[in-house]
PDB file of C-alpha atoms in Angstrom:
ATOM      1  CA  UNK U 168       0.000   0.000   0.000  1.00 39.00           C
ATOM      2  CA  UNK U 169       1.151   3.757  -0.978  1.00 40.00           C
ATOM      3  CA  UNK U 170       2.148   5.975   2.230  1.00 46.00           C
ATOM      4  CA  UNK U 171      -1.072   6.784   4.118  1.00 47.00           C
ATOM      5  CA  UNK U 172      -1.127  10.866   4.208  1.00 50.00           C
ATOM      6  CA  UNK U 173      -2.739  11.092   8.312  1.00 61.00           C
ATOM      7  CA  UNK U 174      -1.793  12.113  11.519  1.00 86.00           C
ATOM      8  CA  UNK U 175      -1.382   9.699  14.659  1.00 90.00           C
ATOM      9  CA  UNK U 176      -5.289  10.500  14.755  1.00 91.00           C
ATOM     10  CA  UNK U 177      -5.449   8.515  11.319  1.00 92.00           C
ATOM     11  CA  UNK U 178      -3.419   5.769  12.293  1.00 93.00           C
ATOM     12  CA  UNK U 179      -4.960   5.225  15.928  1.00 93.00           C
ATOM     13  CA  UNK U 180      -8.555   5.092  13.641  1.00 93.00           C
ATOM     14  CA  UNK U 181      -7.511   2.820  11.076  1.00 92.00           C
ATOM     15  CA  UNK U 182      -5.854   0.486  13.905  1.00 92.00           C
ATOM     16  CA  UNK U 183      -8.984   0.883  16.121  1.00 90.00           C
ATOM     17  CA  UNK U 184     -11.579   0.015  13.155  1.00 91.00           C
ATOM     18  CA  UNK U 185      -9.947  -2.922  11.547  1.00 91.00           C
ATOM     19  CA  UNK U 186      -7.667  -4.639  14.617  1.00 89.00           C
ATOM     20  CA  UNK U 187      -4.909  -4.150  12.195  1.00 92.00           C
ATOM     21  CA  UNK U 188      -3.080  -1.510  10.033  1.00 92.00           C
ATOM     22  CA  UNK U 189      -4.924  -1.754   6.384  1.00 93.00           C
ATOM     23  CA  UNK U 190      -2.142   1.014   5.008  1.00 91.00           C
ATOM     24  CA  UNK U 191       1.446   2.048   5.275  1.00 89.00           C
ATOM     25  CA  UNK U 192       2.374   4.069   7.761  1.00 91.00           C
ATOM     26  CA  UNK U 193       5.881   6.503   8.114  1.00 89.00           C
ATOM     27  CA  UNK U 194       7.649   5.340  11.489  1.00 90.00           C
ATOM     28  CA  UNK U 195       6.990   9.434  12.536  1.00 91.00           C
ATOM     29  CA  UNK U 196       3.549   8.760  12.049  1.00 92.00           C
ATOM     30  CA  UNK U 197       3.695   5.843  14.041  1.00 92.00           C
ATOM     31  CA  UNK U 198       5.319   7.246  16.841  1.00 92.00           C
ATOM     32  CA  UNK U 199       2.992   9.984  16.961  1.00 92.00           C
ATOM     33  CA  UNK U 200       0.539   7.418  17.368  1.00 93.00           C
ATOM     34  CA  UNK U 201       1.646   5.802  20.246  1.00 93.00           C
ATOM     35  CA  UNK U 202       2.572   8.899  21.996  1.00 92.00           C
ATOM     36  CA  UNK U 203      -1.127  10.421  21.264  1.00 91.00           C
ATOM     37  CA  UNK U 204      -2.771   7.192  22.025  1.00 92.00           C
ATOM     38  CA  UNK U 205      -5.969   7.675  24.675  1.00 92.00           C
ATOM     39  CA  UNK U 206      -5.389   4.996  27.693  1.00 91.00           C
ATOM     40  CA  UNK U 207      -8.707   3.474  26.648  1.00 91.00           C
ATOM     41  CA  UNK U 208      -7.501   2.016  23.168  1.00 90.00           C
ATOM     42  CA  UNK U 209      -4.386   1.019  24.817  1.00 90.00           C
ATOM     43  CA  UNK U 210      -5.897  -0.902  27.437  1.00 90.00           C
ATOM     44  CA  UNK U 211      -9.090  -2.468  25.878  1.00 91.00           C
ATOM     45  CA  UNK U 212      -7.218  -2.983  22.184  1.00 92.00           C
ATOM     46  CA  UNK U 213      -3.932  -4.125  20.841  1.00 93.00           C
ATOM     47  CA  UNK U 214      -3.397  -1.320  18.644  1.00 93.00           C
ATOM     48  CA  UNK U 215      -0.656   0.007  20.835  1.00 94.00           C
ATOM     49  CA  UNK U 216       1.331  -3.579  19.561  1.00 94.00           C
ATOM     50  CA  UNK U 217       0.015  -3.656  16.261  1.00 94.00           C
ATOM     51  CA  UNK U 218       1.496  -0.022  15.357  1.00 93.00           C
ATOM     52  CA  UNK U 219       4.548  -0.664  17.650  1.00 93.00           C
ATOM     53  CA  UNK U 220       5.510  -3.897  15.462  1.00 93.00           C
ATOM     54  CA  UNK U 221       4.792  -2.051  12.406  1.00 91.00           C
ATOM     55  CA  UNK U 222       7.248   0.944  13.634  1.00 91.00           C
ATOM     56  CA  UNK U 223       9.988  -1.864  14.737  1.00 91.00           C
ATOM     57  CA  UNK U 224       9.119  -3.700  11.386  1.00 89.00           C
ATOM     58  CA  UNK U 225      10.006  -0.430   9.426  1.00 86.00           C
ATOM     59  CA  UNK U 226      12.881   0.368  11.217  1.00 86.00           C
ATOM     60  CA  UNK U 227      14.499  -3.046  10.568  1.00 83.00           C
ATOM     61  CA  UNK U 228      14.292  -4.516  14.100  1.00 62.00           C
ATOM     62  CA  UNK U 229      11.720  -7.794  13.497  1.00 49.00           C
ATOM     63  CA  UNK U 230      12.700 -10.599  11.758  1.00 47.00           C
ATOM     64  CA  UNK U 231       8.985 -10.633  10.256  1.00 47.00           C
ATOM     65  CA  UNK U 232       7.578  -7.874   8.436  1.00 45.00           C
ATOM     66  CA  UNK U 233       4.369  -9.388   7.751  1.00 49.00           C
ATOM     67  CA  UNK U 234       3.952  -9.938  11.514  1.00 46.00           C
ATOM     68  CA  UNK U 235       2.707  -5.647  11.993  1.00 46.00           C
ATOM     69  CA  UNK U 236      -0.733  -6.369  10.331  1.00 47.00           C
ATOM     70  CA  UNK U 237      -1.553  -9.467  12.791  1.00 48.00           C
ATOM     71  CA  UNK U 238      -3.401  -8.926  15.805  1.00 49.00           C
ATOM     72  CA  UNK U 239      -2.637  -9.858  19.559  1.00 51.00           C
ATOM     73  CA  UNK U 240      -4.265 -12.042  22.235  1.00 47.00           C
ATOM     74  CA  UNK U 241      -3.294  -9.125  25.042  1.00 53.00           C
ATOM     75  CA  UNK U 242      -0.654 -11.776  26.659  1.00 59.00           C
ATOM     76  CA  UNK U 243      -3.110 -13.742  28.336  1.00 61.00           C
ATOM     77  CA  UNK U 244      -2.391 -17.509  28.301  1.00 65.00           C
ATOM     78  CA  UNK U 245      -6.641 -17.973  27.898  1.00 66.00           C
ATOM     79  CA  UNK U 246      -9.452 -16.151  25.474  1.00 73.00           C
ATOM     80  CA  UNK U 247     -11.720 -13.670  27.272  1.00 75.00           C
ATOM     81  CA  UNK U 248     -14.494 -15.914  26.488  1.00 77.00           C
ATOM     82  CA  UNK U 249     -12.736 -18.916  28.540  1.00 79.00           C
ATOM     83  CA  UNK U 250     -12.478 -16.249  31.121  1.00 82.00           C
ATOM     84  CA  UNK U 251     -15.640 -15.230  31.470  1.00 86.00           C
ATOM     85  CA  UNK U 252     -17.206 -18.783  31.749  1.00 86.00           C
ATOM     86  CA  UNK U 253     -14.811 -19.883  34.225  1.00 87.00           C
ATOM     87  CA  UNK U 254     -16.128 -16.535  36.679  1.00 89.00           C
ATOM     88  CA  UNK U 255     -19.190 -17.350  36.222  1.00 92.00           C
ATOM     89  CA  UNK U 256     -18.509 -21.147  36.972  1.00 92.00           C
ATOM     90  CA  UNK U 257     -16.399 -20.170  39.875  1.00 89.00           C
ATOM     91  CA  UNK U 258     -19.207 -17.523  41.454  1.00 91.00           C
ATOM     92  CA  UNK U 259     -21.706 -20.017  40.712  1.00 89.00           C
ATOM     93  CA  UNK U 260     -19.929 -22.583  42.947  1.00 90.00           C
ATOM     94  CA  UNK U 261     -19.232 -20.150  45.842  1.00 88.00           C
ATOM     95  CA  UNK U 262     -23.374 -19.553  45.629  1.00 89.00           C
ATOM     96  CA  UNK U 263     -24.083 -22.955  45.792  1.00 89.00           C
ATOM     97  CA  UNK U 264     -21.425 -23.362  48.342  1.00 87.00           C
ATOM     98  CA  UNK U 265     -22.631 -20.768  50.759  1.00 87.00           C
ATOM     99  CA  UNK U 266     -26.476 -22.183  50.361  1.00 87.00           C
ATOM    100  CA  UNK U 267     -25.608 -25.290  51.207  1.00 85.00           C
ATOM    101  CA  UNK U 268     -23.609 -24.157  54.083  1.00 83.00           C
ATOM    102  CA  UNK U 269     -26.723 -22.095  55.286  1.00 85.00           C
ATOM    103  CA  UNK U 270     -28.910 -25.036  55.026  1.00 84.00           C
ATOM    104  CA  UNK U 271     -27.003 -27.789  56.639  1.00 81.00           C
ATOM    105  CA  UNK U 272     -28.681 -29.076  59.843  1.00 81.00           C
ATOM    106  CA  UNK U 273     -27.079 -27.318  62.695  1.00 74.00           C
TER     107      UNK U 273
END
C-alpha cells in the first residue's frame, strides 16, 4: 500500500476500526501514534502492539515484516471468552457453596 497521508489520529482510527493496520504508515507517524494514544484504546485494544511492530518492522528490528498487520491475544495464556465462563462457573460454585452451608442441619 502507498504511504497513508494522516496524523497519529489517522493511524490510531484505522488500527482501532480494523484490529490491524490496512495502510502504510511513516515510522513518525507511528510514533505519533503511540505517543497520542488515549489509555482506553491502549488498554481495551492491541493497537498500541500492532502499530509498535509495524514501527519496529520499518525500522528493521523484526525478523517478520508481515507480523505488523496481525493482531494480539493481550498476553493472556486464555481467550476472554474462557475467562468469562470460568467466573461465572467459579461464582456459581461459591453460591451454591454458601447455600448449602446455610442449610445444613445445625
Amino acid at each position: 500500500a502507498a504511504a497513508a497521508g494522516g496524523s497519529a489520529a489517522a493511524v490510531i482510527a484505522d488500527c482501532n476500526s480494523h484490529l490491524k493496520l490496512t495502510q502504510t504508515y511513516s515510522p513518525v507517524q507511528l510514533r505519533s501514534a503511540l505517543t497520542a494514544m488515549p489509555a482506553s484504546v491502549k488498554e481495551y485494544t492491541n493497537c498500541y502492539d500492532v502499530i509498535q511492530r509495524s514501527l519496529l518492522s520499518q525500522l528493521g528490528k523484526t525478523a517478520a515484516p508481515g507480523a505488523a498487520s496481525s493482531s494480539s491475544s493481550g498476553g493472556s495464556f486464555f481467550s476472554a471468552p474462557v475467562i468469562i465462563v470460568l467466573v461465572v462457573l467459579g461464582l456459581g460454585a461459591g453460591a451454591s457453596g454458601a447455600l448449602a452451608f446455610r442449610r445444613r442441619p445445625r
